[in-house]
CSV table of C-alpha atoms and ligand atoms in Angstrom, one decimal:
chain,number,residue,atom,x,y,z
E,1,MET,CA,-124.9,-39.6,-48.1
E,2,MET,CA,-128.0,-37.6,-48.9
E,3,THR,CA,-130.8,-39.5,-47.3
E,4,ALA,CA,-134.3,-38.7,-48.5
E,5,ALA,CA,-135.2,-37.3,-45.1
E,6,SER,CA,-132.1,-35.3,-44.7
E,7,GLU,CA,-132.7,-33.0,-47.7
E,8,PRO,CA,-132.5,-29.3,-46.6
E,9,LYS,CA,-136.0,-28.1,-46.1
E,10,GLU,CA,-137.1,-25.1,-48.2
E,11,ASN,CA,-139.5,-22.5,-47.0
E,12,MET,CA,-143.1,-23.5,-47.7
E,13,SER,CA,-146.1,-21.4,-47.0
E,14,GLN,CA,-148.4,-23.1,-44.5
E,15,LYS,CA,-151.5,-21.7,-46.3
E,16,LYS,CA,-153.3,-24.6,-48.0
E,17,THR,CA,-153.3,-23.5,-51.6
E,18,LEU,CA,-154.0,-26.1,-54.2
E,19,LYS,CA,-156.8,-28.6,-54.1
E,20,THR,CA,-155.0,-31.8,-55.2
E,21,ALA,CA,-156.3,-35.2,-56.3
E,22,MET,CA,-153.8,-37.9,-55.4
E,23,VAL,CA,-154.1,-40.9,-57.7
E,24,GLY,CA,-152.0,-44.1,-57.7
E,25,TRP,CA,-150.5,-43.4,-54.2
E,26,ARG,CA,-150.7,-47.1,-53.3
E,27,GLY,CA,-148.2,-48.3,-55.9
E,28,MET,CA,-144.4,-48.5,-56.0
E,29,VAL,CA,-144.0,-44.9,-57.1
E,30,GLY,CA,-147.0,-43.6,-55.2
E,31,SER,CA,-146.0,-45.0,-51.8
E,32,VAL,CA,-142.5,-43.5,-52.1
E,33,LEU,CA,-144.1,-40.2,-53.2
E,34,MET,CA,-146.4,-40.3,-50.1
E,35,GLN,CA,-143.4,-41.0,-47.8
E,36,ARG,CA,-141.4,-38.1,-49.3
E,37,MET,CA,-144.3,-35.7,-49.2
E,38,GLU,CA,-144.9,-36.5,-45.5
E,39,GLU,CA,-141.1,-36.1,-44.8
E,40,GLU,CA,-141.0,-32.7,-46.5
E,41,GLY,CA,-144.3,-31.4,-45.0
E,42,ASP,CA,-145.8,-31.0,-48.5
E,43,PHE,CA,-149.3,-32.0,-47.4
E,44,SER,CA,-149.5,-28.9,-45.2
E,45,SER,CA,-149.6,-26.6,-48.2
E,46,ILE,CA,-152.2,-28.5,-50.3
E,47,GLU,CA,-155.7,-29.8,-49.7
E,48,ALA,CA,-155.3,-33.4,-50.7
E,49,ASP,CA,-157.9,-36.1,-51.4
E,50,PHE,CA,-157.0,-39.6,-52.2
E,51,PHE,CA,-158.4,-41.6,-55.2
E,52,SER,CA,-158.1,-45.2,-56.2
E,53,THR,CA,-159.3,-47.5,-59.0
E,54,SER,CA,-159.9,-50.3,-56.6
E,55,GLN,CA,-160.3,-49.0,-53.0
E,56,ALA,CA,-163.1,-46.3,-53.3
E,57,GLY,CA,-164.9,-46.0,-49.9
E,58,ALA,CA,-162.0,-47.4,-47.9
E,59,PRO,CA,-160.3,-45.3,-45.1
E,60,PRO,CA,-157.8,-42.8,-46.6
E,61,PRO,CA,-154.1,-42.8,-45.8
E,62,MET,CA,-154.6,-39.5,-44.0
E,63,GLY,CA,-157.4,-37.1,-43.2
E,64,ASP,CA,-161.0,-38.4,-42.8
E,65,ARG,CA,-162.5,-38.3,-46.3
E,66,PRO,CA,-162.9,-41.9,-47.6
E,67,ILE,CA,-161.0,-42.8,-50.7
E,68,LEU,CA,-162.7,-41.6,-53.8
E,69,ASP,CA,-163.3,-43.3,-57.1
E,70,ALA,CA,-160.4,-42.5,-59.5
E,71,SER,CA,-162.7,-43.1,-62.6
E,72,ASN,CA,-165.1,-40.4,-61.6
E,73,LEU,CA,-164.2,-37.6,-64.0
E,74,LYS,CA,-166.8,-35.2,-62.7
E,75,ARG,CA,-165.3,-35.4,-59.3
E,76,LEU,CA,-161.7,-35.2,-60.5
E,77,ALA,CA,-162.6,-32.0,-62.5
E,78,GLU,CA,-163.2,-30.2,-59.1
E,79,TYR,CA,-159.4,-30.3,-58.4
E,80,GLN,CA,-156.8,-27.7,-59.4
E,81,VAL,CA,-154.1,-30.4,-59.5
E,82,ILE,CA,-154.3,-34.1,-60.4
E,83,LEU,CA,-151.1,-35.9,-59.4
E,84,THR,CA,-151.1,-39.5,-60.8
E,85,CYS,CA,-148.8,-42.4,-60.3
E,86,GLN,CA,-151.4,-44.8,-61.5
E,87,GLY,CA,-149.9,-45.8,-64.9
E,88,GLY,CA,-150.3,-45.3,-68.6
E,89,SER,CA,-153.7,-47.0,-69.1
E,90,TYR,CA,-155.2,-44.7,-66.4
E,91,THR,CA,-153.7,-41.6,-68.1
E,92,GLU,CA,-155.0,-42.7,-71.5
E,93,ALA,CA,-158.5,-43.2,-70.1
E,94,THR,CA,-158.7,-40.0,-68.0
E,95,TYR,CA,-156.5,-37.2,-69.2
E,96,GLN,CA,-158.0,-36.3,-72.6
E,97,PRO,CA,-161.6,-36.7,-71.6
E,98,LEU,CA,-160.9,-34.3,-68.7
E,99,ARG,CA,-159.2,-31.8,-71.0
E,100,ASP,CA,-162.0,-32.2,-73.6
E,101,ALA,CA,-164.5,-31.3,-70.9
E,102,GLY,CA,-162.7,-28.1,-70.3
E,103,TRP,CA,-160.6,-29.0,-67.2
E,104,ASN,CA,-157.6,-26.6,-67.1
E,105,GLY,CA,-155.9,-27.8,-64.0
E,106,ILE,CA,-152.3,-29.0,-63.6
E,107,TRP,CA,-151.8,-32.6,-64.4
E,108,ILE,CA,-148.6,-34.2,-62.9
E,109,ASP,CA,-148.0,-37.7,-64.1
E,110,ALA,CA,-145.5,-40.5,-63.5
E,111,ALA,CA,-146.5,-42.4,-66.7
E,112,SER,CA,-144.8,-42.1,-70.1
E,113,THR,CA,-148.1,-41.5,-72.0
E,114,LEU,CA,-147.9,-37.7,-72.4
E,115,ARG,CA,-144.2,-37.1,-72.0
E,116,MET,CA,-143.4,-36.5,-75.7
E,117,GLN,CA,-146.5,-34.4,-76.4
E,118,ASP,CA,-145.6,-30.8,-77.4
E,119,ASP,CA,-147.8,-29.4,-74.6
E,120,CYS,CA,-146.1,-31.5,-71.9
E,121,VAL,CA,-142.9,-30.7,-70.1
E,122,ILE,CA,-140.8,-33.6,-68.7
E,123,VAL,CA,-139.9,-32.5,-65.2
E,124,LEU,CA,-136.4,-32.9,-63.6
E,125,ASP,CA,-135.9,-29.5,-62.0
E,126,PRO,CA,-132.2,-29.8,-61.1
E,127,VAL,CA,-131.8,-30.0,-64.9
E,128,ASN,CA,-134.6,-28.0,-66.4
E,129,ARG,CA,-136.1,-25.8,-63.7
E,130,ALA,CA,-136.0,-22.8,-66.1
E,131,ALA,CA,-138.0,-24.6,-68.7
E,132,ILE,CA,-140.6,-25.6,-66.1
E,133,HIS,CA,-141.1,-22.0,-65.0
E,134,ARG,CA,-141.2,-20.8,-68.6
E,135,ALA,CA,-143.8,-23.4,-69.4
E,136,LEU,CA,-146.0,-22.5,-66.4
E,137,SER,CA,-145.8,-18.8,-67.4
E,138,SER,CA,-146.9,-19.6,-71.0
E,139,GLY,CA,-149.9,-21.6,-69.8
E,140,VAL,CA,-148.6,-25.2,-70.0
E,141,ARG,CA,-150.5,-27.3,-67.5
E,142,THR,CA,-149.3,-30.8,-68.2
E,143,PHE,CA,-146.1,-32.2,-66.6
E,144,ALA,CA,-144.7,-35.7,-66.6
E,145,GLY,CA,-141.8,-37.2,-64.7
E,146,GLY,CA,-139.2,-38.7,-67.0
E,147,ASN,CA,-138.3,-42.3,-67.6
E,148,CYS,CA,-136.4,-43.5,-64.5
E,149,THR,CA,-133.1,-44.4,-66.2
E,150,VAL,CA,-133.2,-41.1,-68.2
E,151,SER,CA,-133.6,-39.0,-65.1
E,152,LEU,CA,-130.9,-40.9,-63.2
E,153,LEU,CA,-128.4,-40.8,-66.0
E,154,LEU,CA,-128.9,-37.0,-66.4
E,155,MET,CA,-128.5,-36.5,-62.7
E,156,ALA,CA,-125.3,-38.5,-62.9
E,157,ILE,CA,-123.6,-36.9,-65.9
E,158,LEU,CA,-125.1,-33.4,-65.7
E,159,PRO,CA,-121.7,-31.8,-64.8
E,160,LEU,CA,-120.1,-33.3,-67.9
E,161,ILE,CA,-123.1,-32.3,-70.2
E,162,GLU,CA,-123.2,-28.7,-68.7
E,163,ARG,CA,-119.5,-28.2,-69.6
E,164,GLY,CA,-120.1,-29.3,-73.2
E,165,TRP,CA,-117.9,-32.3,-72.9
E,166,VAL,CA,-120.3,-35.0,-74.0
E,167,GLU,CA,-120.5,-35.9,-77.7
E,168,TRP,CA,-122.5,-39.2,-77.4
E,169,VAL,CA,-123.5,-41.6,-74.6
E,170,ASN,CA,-124.0,-45.4,-74.6
E,171,SER,CA,-125.7,-46.8,-71.5
E,172,MET,CA,-126.1,-50.4,-70.5
E,173,THR,CA,-128.7,-50.6,-67.7
E,174,TYR,CA,-129.3,-52.9,-64.7
E,175,GLN,CA,-132.9,-52.0,-63.7
E,176,ALA,CA,-134.5,-53.1,-60.5
E,177,VAL,CA,-137.7,-55.2,-60.6
E,178,SER,CA,-139.7,-52.5,-58.7
E,179,GLY,CA,-139.4,-50.5,-62.0
E,180,ALA,CA,-142.0,-52.9,-63.3
E,181,GLY,CA,-144.5,-52.2,-60.5
E,182,ALA,CA,-145.8,-53.8,-57.3
E,183,GLN,CA,-147.1,-56.9,-58.9
E,184,ALA,CA,-143.7,-57.7,-60.5
E,185,VAL,CA,-142.0,-57.4,-57.1
E,186,LEU,CA,-144.5,-59.7,-55.5
E,187,GLU,CA,-144.0,-62.2,-58.3
E,188,MET,CA,-140.2,-62.1,-57.9
E,189,ILE,CA,-140.7,-62.7,-54.2
E,190,GLU,CA,-142.9,-65.7,-54.9
E,191,GLN,CA,-140.3,-67.1,-57.4
E,192,THR,CA,-137.7,-66.8,-54.7
E,193,ARG,CA,-139.9,-68.5,-52.1
E,194,HIS,CA,-140.6,-71.3,-54.7
E,195,GLN,CA,-136.8,-71.8,-55.2
E,196,VAL,CA,-136.2,-72.0,-51.5
E,197,ARG,CA,-139.0,-74.6,-51.0
E,198,SER,CA,-137.5,-76.6,-53.9
E,199,LEU,CA,-134.0,-76.4,-52.3
E,200,ASP,CA,-135.3,-77.4,-48.9
E,201,ALA,CA,-136.8,-80.5,-50.6
E,202,ALA,CA,-133.6,-81.4,-52.5
E,203,PRO,CA,-131.7,-84.6,-51.5
E,204,GLU,CA,-129.5,-84.1,-48.5
E,205,HIS,CA,-126.2,-84.9,-50.2
E,206,ALA,CA,-126.8,-83.0,-53.5
E,207,THR,CA,-123.8,-81.3,-55.0
E,208,VAL,CA,-123.6,-77.6,-55.3
E,209,MET,CA,-124.3,-77.9,-59.1
E,210,GLN,CA,-127.3,-80.2,-58.4
E,211,LEU,CA,-128.7,-77.6,-56.0
E,212,ALA,CA,-128.2,-74.8,-58.6
E,213,GLU,CA,-130.0,-77.0,-61.1
E,214,VAL,CA,-132.9,-77.6,-58.7
E,215,ALA,CA,-133.2,-73.9,-58.1
E,216,ASN,CA,-133.2,-73.1,-61.8
E,217,LEU,CA,-135.6,-75.9,-62.7
E,218,SER,CA,-138.1,-74.9,-60.1
E,219,LEU,CA,-138.7,-71.6,-62.0
E,220,THR,CA,-140.1,-73.5,-65.0
E,221,THR,CA,-143.2,-74.3,-62.9
E,222,PRO,CA,-146.3,-72.8,-64.7
E,223,GLY,CA,-147.9,-69.7,-63.3
E,224,LEU,CA,-144.7,-68.3,-61.8
E,225,ALA,CA,-144.1,-65.6,-64.4
E,226,GLU,CA,-147.4,-64.1,-65.4
E,227,VAL,CA,-146.5,-60.5,-64.8
E,228,GLN,CA,-143.2,-60.1,-66.7
E,229,GLY,CA,-143.6,-63.1,-69.0
E,230,ALA,CA,-140.4,-64.9,-67.9
E,231,PRO,CA,-138.9,-65.6,-64.5
E,232,ILE,CA,-136.4,-63.0,-63.2
E,233,ALA,CA,-135.3,-64.5,-59.8
E,234,SER,CA,-131.7,-65.9,-60.3
E,235,SER,CA,-131.9,-64.5,-63.9
E,236,LEU,CA,-132.3,-61.3,-65.9
E,237,LEU,CA,-134.6,-60.0,-68.7
E,238,PRO,CA,-132.8,-58.2,-71.5
E,239,TRP,CA,-135.9,-56.4,-72.8
E,240,ILE,CA,-137.9,-53.7,-71.0
E,241,ASP,CA,-141.3,-52.4,-72.3
E,242,SER,CA,-142.7,-53.1,-75.7
E,243,GLU,CA,-141.0,-53.4,-79.2
E,244,THR,CA,-140.6,-50.3,-81.3
E,245,GLY,CA,-140.2,-52.3,-84.5
E,246,ASP,CA,-136.6,-51.2,-85.2
E,247,GLY,CA,-134.8,-53.6,-82.9
E,248,ARG,CA,-135.0,-51.3,-79.9
E,249,SER,CA,-137.2,-51.7,-76.9
E,250,ARG,CA,-139.4,-48.7,-76.0
E,251,GLU,CA,-137.3,-48.2,-72.9
E,252,GLU,CA,-134.2,-47.7,-75.1
E,253,TRP,CA,-136.1,-45.4,-77.4
E,254,LYS,CA,-137.1,-43.2,-74.4
E,255,GLY,CA,-133.4,-42.9,-73.5
E,256,VAL,CA,-132.6,-40.7,-76.4
E,257,VAL,CA,-135.9,-38.8,-77.0
E,258,GLU,CA,-136.7,-38.0,-73.4
E,259,SER,CA,-133.2,-37.0,-72.3
E,260,ASN,CA,-132.9,-34.6,-75.2
E,261,LYS,CA,-136.3,-33.2,-74.6
E,262,ILE,CA,-135.3,-32.5,-70.9
E,263,LEU,CA,-132.0,-31.0,-72.1
E,264,GLU,CA,-133.9,-28.8,-74.7
E,265,ARG,CA,-131.9,-30.2,-77.5
E,266,GLY,CA,-132.8,-31.5,-81.0
E,267,GLY,CA,-135.9,-29.3,-81.5
E,268,ALA,CA,-136.3,-26.2,-83.7
E,269,ASN,CA,-133.8,-23.5,-82.7
E,270,GLN,CA,-132.2,-25.8,-80.2
E,271,PRO,CA,-128.7,-27.2,-80.0
E,272,GLU,CA,-128.1,-30.6,-81.7
E,273,MET,CA,-129.3,-33.7,-79.9
E,274,ILE,CA,-126.8,-35.7,-77.9
E,275,PRO,CA,-127.0,-39.2,-79.3
E,276,MET,CA,-127.8,-41.6,-76.5
E,277,ASP,CA,-128.4,-45.4,-76.9
E,278,GLY,CA,-127.7,-48.7,-75.2
E,279,LEU,CA,-129.4,-51.8,-74.0
E,280,CYS,CA,-131.9,-51.8,-71.1
E,281,VAL,CA,-131.9,-54.9,-68.8
E,282,ARG,CA,-134.1,-55.9,-65.9
E,283,VAL,CA,-132.2,-57.5,-63.1
E,284,PRO,CA,-133.4,-59.2,-59.9
E,285,THR,CA,-132.6,-56.3,-57.5
E,286,PHE,CA,-135.5,-54.9,-55.6
E,287,ARG,CA,-134.8,-51.2,-55.9
E,288,CYS,CA,-132.4,-48.8,-57.7
E,289,HIS,CA,-131.3,-48.7,-61.3
E,290,SER,CA,-127.6,-49.0,-62.2
E,291,GLN,CA,-126.0,-48.0,-65.5
E,292,ALA,CA,-122.6,-48.8,-67.1
E,293,VAL,CA,-122.0,-45.8,-69.3
E,294,THR,CA,-119.6,-45.1,-72.1
E,295,ILE,CA,-119.1,-41.5,-73.1
E,296,LYS,CA,-117.4,-40.1,-76.2
E,297,LEU,CA,-116.0,-36.8,-75.1
E,298,THR,CA,-115.8,-33.8,-77.3
E,299,GLU,CA,-112.1,-33.7,-76.5
E,300,ALA,CA,-109.5,-35.9,-74.8
E,301,LEU,CA,-109.7,-34.4,-71.3
E,302,PRO,CA,-107.5,-35.6,-68.4
E,303,ILE,CA,-109.3,-38.0,-66.1
E,304,GLU,CA,-108.6,-35.8,-63.1
E,305,GLN,CA,-110.6,-33.0,-64.8
E,306,LEU,CA,-113.6,-35.3,-65.2
E,307,ASN,CA,-113.3,-36.5,-61.6
E,308,ARG,CA,-113.2,-32.9,-60.3
E,309,ALA,CA,-116.3,-31.9,-62.3
E,310,LEU,CA,-118.2,-34.9,-60.9
E,311,LEU,CA,-116.9,-34.4,-57.4
E,312,GLY,CA,-118.2,-30.9,-57.3
E,313,GLY,CA,-121.2,-31.7,-59.4
E,314,HIS,CA,-124.4,-31.0,-57.4
E,315,ARG,CA,-125.7,-31.7,-53.9
E,316,TRP,CA,-127.3,-35.1,-54.8
E,317,LEU,CA,-124.2,-36.5,-56.6
E,318,GLU,CA,-121.8,-38.7,-54.8
E,319,PHE,CA,-118.4,-39.2,-56.5
E,320,VAL,CA,-116.9,-42.6,-55.7
E,321,ALA,CA,-113.2,-42.9,-56.3
E,322,ASN,CA,-112.2,-45.7,-58.8
E,323,ALA,CA,-110.9,-48.3,-56.3
E,324,LYS,CA,-112.3,-51.7,-55.6
E,325,GLN,CA,-113.4,-51.4,-51.9
E,326,THR,CA,-115.1,-48.0,-52.3
E,327,SER,CA,-116.8,-49.2,-55.5
E,328,ILE,CA,-118.2,-52.4,-54.0
E,329,GLU,CA,-119.3,-50.6,-50.8
E,330,ARG,CA,-120.7,-47.3,-52.2
E,331,LEU,CA,-121.6,-47.9,-55.8
E,332,THR,CA,-124.4,-50.5,-55.4
E,333,PRO,CA,-128.2,-50.6,-55.2
E,334,LEU,CA,-127.9,-51.6,-51.6
E,335,ALA,CA,-125.8,-48.6,-50.8
E,336,VAL,CA,-128.1,-45.9,-52.3
E,337,SER,CA,-131.5,-47.5,-51.8
E,338,GLY,CA,-133.9,-45.1,-50.2
E,339,SER,CA,-131.6,-42.2,-50.6
E,340,LEU,CA,-131.6,-39.2,-52.9
E,341,THR,CA,-127.9,-39.8,-53.6
E,342,VAL,CA,-127.0,-40.6,-57.2
E,343,ALA,CA,-123.6,-42.3,-57.0
E,344,VAL,CA,-121.1,-42.2,-59.8
E,345,GLY,CA,-117.8,-43.9,-60.0
E,346,ARG,CA,-115.6,-46.4,-61.9
E,347,VAL,CA,-114.5,-43.4,-64.0
E,348,ARG,CA,-111.7,-44.3,-66.3
E,349,LYS,CA,-110.4,-43.8,-69.8
E,350,LEU,CA,-111.2,-46.7,-72.2
E,351,GLN,CA,-108.3,-48.4,-73.8
E,352,GLN,CA,-109.8,-47.9,-77.3
E,353,ALA,CA,-109.4,-44.1,-77.4
E,354,ASP,CA,-108.2,-41.2,-75.3
E,355,ASP,CA,-111.5,-39.3,-75.7
E,356,MET,CA,-113.6,-42.2,-74.5
E,357,VAL,CA,-114.5,-42.7,-70.9
E,358,THR,CA,-116.5,-45.2,-68.9
E,359,LEU,CA,-118.3,-44.8,-65.7
E,360,PHE,CA,-120.9,-46.6,-63.5
E,361,THR,CA,-123.8,-44.9,-61.8
E,362,VAL,CA,-126.6,-46.0,-59.5
E,363,GLY,CA,-129.6,-44.2,-58.1
E,364,ASP,CA,-132.9,-45.0,-56.5
E,365,GLN,CA,-135.3,-45.1,-59.5
E,366,LEU,CA,-138.3,-44.6,-57.1
E,367,LEU,CA,-136.9,-41.3,-55.8
E,368,TRP,CA,-135.0,-39.2,-58.5
E,369,GLY,CA,-136.2,-41.7,-61.1
E,370,ALA,CA,-139.9,-41.2,-60.3
E,371,ALA,CA,-141.4,-39.7,-57.1
E,372,GLU,CA,-139.0,-36.8,-56.4
E,373,PRO,CA,-139.4,-34.8,-59.6
E,374,LEU,CA,-143.2,-35.1,-59.2
E,375,ARG,CA,-143.3,-33.8,-55.6
E,376,ARG,CA,-140.9,-31.0,-56.6
E,377,MET,CA,-143.2,-30.1,-59.5
E,378,LEU,CA,-146.1,-29.9,-57.2
E,379,ARG,CA,-144.1,-27.7,-54.9
E,380,ILE,CA,-143.3,-25.3,-57.8
E,381,ALA,CA,-147.0,-25.2,-58.7
E,382,VAL,CA,-147.8,-24.4,-55.0
E,383,GLU,CA,-145.2,-21.6,-54.9
E,384,ARG,CA,-146.7,-20.0,-58.0
E,385,SER,CA,-150.4,-20.8,-57.3
E,386,ASP,CA,-151.3,-17.1,-56.7
E,387,GLU,CA,-150.4,-16.2,-60.3
E,388,LEU,CA,-151.7,-19.3,-62.0
E,389,GLU,CA,-155.4,-19.2,-63.0
E,390,LEU,CA,-156.5,-22.6,-61.8
A,1,NAP,P1,-147.7,-50.1,-59.5
A,1,NAP,O1,-146.8,-50.4,-58.4
A,1,NAP,O2,-148.2,-51.2,-60.3
A,1,NAP,O3,-148.9,-49.3,-58.9
A,1,NAP,C1,-150.0,-48.8,-59.8
A,1,NAP,C2,-151.3,-49.0,-59.2
A,1,NAP,O4,-151.6,-50.4,-59.1
A,1,NAP,C3,-151.5,-48.6,-57.7
A,1,NAP,O5,-151.7,-47.2,-57.6
A,1,NAP,C4,-152.7,-49.4,-57.3
A,1,NAP,O6,-153.9,-48.8,-57.8
A,1,NAP,C5,-152.5,-50.7,-58.1
A,1,NAP,N1,-152.1,-51.9,-57.4
A,1,NAP,C6,-152.4,-53.2,-57.8
A,1,NAP,N2,-151.8,-54.0,-56.9
A,1,NAP,C7,-151.2,-53.4,-56.0
A,1,NAP,C8,-150.4,-53.8,-54.9
A,1,NAP,N3,-150.2,-55.0,-54.6
A,1,NAP,N4,-149.8,-52.8,-54.1
A,1,NAP,C9,-150.0,-51.5,-54.4
A,1,NAP,N5,-150.7,-51.1,-55.5
A,1,NAP,C10,-151.3,-52.0,-56.3
A,1,NAP,O7,-147.0,-49.1,-60.5
A,1,NAP,P2,-145.7,-48.2,-60.3
A,1,NAP,O8,-144.5,-49.0,-60.5
A,1,NAP,O9,-145.9,-47.4,-59.1
A,1,NAP,O10,-145.8,-47.2,-61.6
A,1,NAP,C11,-146.7,-46.2,-61.8
A,1,NAP,C12,-146.4,-45.4,-63.0
A,1,NAP,O11,-145.1,-44.8,-62.8
A,1,NAP,C13,-146.3,-46.2,-64.3
A,1,NAP,O12,-146.8,-45.4,-65.4
A,1,NAP,C14,-144.8,-46.4,-64.4
A,1,NAP,O13,-144.4,-46.6,-65.8
A,1,NAP,C15,-144.3,-45.1,-63.9
A,1,NAP,N6,-142.9,-45.2,-63.4
A,1,NAP,C16,-142.6,-46.2,-62.6
A,1,NAP,C17,-141.3,-46.2,-62.1
A,1,NAP,C18,-140.9,-47.4,-61.2
A,1,NAP,O14,-139.7,-47.4,-60.8
A,1,NAP,N7,-141.8,-48.2,-60.7
A,1,NAP,C19,-140.4,-45.3,-62.4
A,1,NAP,C20,-140.7,-44.2,-63.2
A,1,NAP,C21,-142.0,-44.2,-63.7
A,1,NAP,P3,-155.3,-48.7,-57.1
A,1,NAP,O15,-155.2,-48.1,-55.7
A,1,NAP,O16,-156.1,-47.9,-58.0
A,1,NAP,O17,-155.7,-50.2,-57.0
């Protein structure tokens, strides 16, 4: 398995190049990003200062400069790079005013706010490294990590897309609660604690069904579901993000538009879009997003050929043979949590048609789904810092 720490190290100059403002490093994505940057020695090649919307003046996570105020635009404008995992509201309040004031630095963002803007590249360098370099050369300075399920799905089925075998994709997701942020995780933990307390107080000779009812009923207590709007412990939420007005959730809309933008499809002078759709569901796992995927192939390929392509896919892809024991051991959130491995398995033809295949994939949405493409973008910027006028 490819653990985050075991990724082969690339040569990095030890010269401190880019003055970088780190914003949102305390959150779910930010704390994983910090861990990865430390593991990979990324801080040795940048001059980092740490910003927060709530902790200004407190001791920093490293170095000796106290945490700075993330709403101070004048201060932020002194940096060549701003890397933010703070969220969409922060981006909305900060990005455009900085650009309007003439700031021309590199903005690297985990939020979705800017992803679909023409002057923003969605970064997932194992898929679109060439597009990232082209963009930097042509003066683009705004980069956003993709939606977590989009990035993980592309990492999982890239070998099939690259071979031109994919006509359309349907993906049904099982997305971890940490995808909704630190407060959502804390809330799910509190819901679970509340259930356990209720079970402890249940009559000694209660039946199993009565215990299940006690646990379920305990979640109707007011105040337990303020963050996500409904309890998730022992349940699931079949809607993620806002409504788009056409029956889709915004998370589902992102699935098609962002993936095709990363693949450079569907725009002027580009190949046709690959239609991608499905339902996005939040489940009570802590970390990692899973997806049950149906693919309409461009031709009825033998299953062995698909398996071979996935097996030799890329260094972060782990192919799991379609057998019960390997699937329940290796194709789960628990198995891949904290690792850069994107596991793919349960590959088999569907009974409906010989050119339709199903598969299951799971990856850590805080790594390839969020933090990893951002730190790799920062690394690319550092590598090219001599030629970029920042
Ligand atoms: P988050 O956990 O809610 O963190 C965002 C900010 O909330 C933190 O930087 C911190 O800011 C503040 N915060 C409030 N309470 C906190 C607590 N108890 N612990 C830590 N921080 C706390 O958000 P996130 O999930 O990292 O998401 C950040 C952005 O990435 C969002 O735009 C999201 O859509 C996007 N994204 C998330 C994921 C994911 O899997 N979570 C995946 C892809 C993209 P201050 O220091 O300023 O207080």
